[in-house]
PDB file of C-alpha atoms in Angstrom:
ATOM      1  CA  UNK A 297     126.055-190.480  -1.065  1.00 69.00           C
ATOM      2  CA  UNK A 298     129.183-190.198   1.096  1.00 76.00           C
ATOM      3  CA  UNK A 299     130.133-187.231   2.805  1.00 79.00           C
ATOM      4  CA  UNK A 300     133.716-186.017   3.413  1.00 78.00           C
ATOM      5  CA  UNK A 301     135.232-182.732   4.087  1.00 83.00           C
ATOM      6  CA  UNK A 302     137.041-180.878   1.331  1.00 79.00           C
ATOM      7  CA  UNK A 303     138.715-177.489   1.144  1.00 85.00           C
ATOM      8  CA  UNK A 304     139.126-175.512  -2.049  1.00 82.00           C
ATOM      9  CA  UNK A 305     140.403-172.173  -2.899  1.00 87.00           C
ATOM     10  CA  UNK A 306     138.098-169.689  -4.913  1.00 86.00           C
ATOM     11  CA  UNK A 307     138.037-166.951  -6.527  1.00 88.00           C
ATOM     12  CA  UNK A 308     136.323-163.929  -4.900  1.00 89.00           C
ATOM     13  CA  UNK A 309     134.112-164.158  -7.728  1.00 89.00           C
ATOM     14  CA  UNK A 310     133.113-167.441  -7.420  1.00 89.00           C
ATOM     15  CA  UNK A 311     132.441-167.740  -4.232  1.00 89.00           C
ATOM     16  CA  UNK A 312     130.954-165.025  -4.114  1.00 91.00           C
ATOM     17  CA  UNK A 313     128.363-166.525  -6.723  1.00 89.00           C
ATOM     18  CA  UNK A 314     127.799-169.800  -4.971  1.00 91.00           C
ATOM     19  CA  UNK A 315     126.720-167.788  -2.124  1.00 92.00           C
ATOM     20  CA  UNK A 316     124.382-165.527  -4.150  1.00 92.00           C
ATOM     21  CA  UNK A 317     122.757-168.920  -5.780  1.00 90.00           C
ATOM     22  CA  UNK A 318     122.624-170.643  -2.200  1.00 92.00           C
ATOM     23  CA  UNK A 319     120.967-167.259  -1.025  1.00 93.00           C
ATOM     24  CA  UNK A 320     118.775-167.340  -4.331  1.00 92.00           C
ATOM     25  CA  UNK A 321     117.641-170.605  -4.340  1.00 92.00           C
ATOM     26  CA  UNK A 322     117.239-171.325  -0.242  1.00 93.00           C
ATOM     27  CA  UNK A 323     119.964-174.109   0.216  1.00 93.00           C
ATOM     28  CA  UNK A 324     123.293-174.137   2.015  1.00 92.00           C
ATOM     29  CA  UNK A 325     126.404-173.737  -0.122  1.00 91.00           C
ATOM     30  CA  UNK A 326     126.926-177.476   0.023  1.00 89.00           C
ATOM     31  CA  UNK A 327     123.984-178.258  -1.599  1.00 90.00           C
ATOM     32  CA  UNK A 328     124.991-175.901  -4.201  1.00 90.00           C
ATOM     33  CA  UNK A 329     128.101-177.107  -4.827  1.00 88.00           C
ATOM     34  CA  UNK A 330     127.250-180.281  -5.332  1.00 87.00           C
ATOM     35  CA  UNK A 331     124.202-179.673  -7.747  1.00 87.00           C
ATOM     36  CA  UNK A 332     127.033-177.999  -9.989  1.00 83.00           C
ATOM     37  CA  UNK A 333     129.785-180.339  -9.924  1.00 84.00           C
ATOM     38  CA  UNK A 334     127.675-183.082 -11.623  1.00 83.00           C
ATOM     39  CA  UNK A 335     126.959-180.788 -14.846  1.00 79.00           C
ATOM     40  CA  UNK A 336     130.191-179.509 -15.093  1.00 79.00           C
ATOM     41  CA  UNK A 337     131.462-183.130 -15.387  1.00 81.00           C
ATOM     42  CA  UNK A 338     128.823-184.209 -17.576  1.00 82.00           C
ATOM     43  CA  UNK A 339     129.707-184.946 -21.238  1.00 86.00           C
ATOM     44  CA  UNK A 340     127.342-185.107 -24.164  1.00 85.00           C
ATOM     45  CA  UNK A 341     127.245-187.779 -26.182  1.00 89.00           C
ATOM     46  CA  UNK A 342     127.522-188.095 -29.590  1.00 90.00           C
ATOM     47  CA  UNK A 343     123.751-188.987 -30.149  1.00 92.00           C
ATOM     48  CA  UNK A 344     123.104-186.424 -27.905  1.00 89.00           C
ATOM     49  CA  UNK A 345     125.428-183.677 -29.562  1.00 90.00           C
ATOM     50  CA  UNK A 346     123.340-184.604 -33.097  1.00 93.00           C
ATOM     51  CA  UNK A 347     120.018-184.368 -31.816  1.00 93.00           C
ATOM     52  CA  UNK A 348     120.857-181.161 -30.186  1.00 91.00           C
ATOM     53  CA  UNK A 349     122.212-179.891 -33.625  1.00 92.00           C
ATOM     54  CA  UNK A 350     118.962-181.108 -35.192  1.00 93.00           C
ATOM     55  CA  UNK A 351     116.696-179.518 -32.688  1.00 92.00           C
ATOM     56  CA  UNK A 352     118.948-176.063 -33.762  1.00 88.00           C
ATOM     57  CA  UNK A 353     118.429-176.686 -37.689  1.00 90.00           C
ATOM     58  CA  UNK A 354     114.682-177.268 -37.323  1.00 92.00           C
ATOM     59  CA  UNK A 355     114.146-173.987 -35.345  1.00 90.00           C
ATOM     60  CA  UNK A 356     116.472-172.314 -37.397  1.00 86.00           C
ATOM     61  CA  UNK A 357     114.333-173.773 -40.584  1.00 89.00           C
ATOM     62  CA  UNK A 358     110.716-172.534 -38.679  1.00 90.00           C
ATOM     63  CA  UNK A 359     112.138-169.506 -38.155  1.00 86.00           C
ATOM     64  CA  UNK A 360     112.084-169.553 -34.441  1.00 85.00           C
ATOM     65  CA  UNK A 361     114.638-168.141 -32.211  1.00 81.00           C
ATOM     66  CA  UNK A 362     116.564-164.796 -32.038  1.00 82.00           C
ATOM     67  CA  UNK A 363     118.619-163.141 -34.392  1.00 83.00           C
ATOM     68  CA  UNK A 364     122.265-164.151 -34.321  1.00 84.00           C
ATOM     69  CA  UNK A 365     123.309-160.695 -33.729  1.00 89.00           C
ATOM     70  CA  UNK A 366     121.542-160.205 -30.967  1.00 89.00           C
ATOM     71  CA  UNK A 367     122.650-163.677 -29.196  1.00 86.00           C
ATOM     72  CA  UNK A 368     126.389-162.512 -29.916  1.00 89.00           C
ATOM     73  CA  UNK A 369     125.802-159.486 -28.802  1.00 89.00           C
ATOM     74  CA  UNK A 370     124.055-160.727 -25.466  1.00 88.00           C
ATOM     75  CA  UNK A 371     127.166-162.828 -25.135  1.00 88.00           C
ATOM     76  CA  UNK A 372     129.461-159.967 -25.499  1.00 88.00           C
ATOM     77  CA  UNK A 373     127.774-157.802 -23.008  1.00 87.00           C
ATOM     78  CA  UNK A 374     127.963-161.053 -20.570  1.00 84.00           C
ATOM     79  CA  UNK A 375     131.263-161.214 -21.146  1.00 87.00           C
ATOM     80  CA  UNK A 376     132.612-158.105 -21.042  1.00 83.00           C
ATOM     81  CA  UNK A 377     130.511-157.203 -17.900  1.00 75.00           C
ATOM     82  CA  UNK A 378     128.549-154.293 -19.805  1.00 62.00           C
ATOM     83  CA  UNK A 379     124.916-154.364 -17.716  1.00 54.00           C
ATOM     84  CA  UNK A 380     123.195-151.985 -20.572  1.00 54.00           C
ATOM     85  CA  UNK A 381     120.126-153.995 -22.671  1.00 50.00           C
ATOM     86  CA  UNK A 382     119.327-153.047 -25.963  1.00 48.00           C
TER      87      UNK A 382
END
């Protein structure tokens, strides 16, 4: 792996949360940034966007998972910053 300086310009937010997850998970912020970057970069592919979709009817068909409502409304309250659980 090569190694090279690089300087980027954050939000306070973001860094912010790379130093949380460095803190978190016991590594320097390096090591967190570059765990990251690969996923972000990563595509799925097509076989992989199908299977994915099939894994999601046959739960859906068992009857496993959570409610729809309750996934949107998870994703609203991450979101929207709103901390209270129901």
């Amino acid at each position: 792996m090569a190694t090279f300086d690089l300087r980027l310009e954050l939000s306070q937010e973001i860094a912010e949360y790379l130093q949380e997850e460095a803190k978190n998970r016991r590594i320097s912020l390096a090591e967190v940034v570059s765990d990251v970057l690969p996923d972000y970069f990563a595509e799925m592919t097509e076989d992989e966007i199908l299977e994915s979709i099939r894994i999601g009817m046959r739960q859906a068909l068992a009857e496993q998972g959570r409610p729809a409502r309750e996934v949107l409304a998870e994703i609203d309250r991450d979101v929207t910053g709103d901390a209270r659980r129901s």
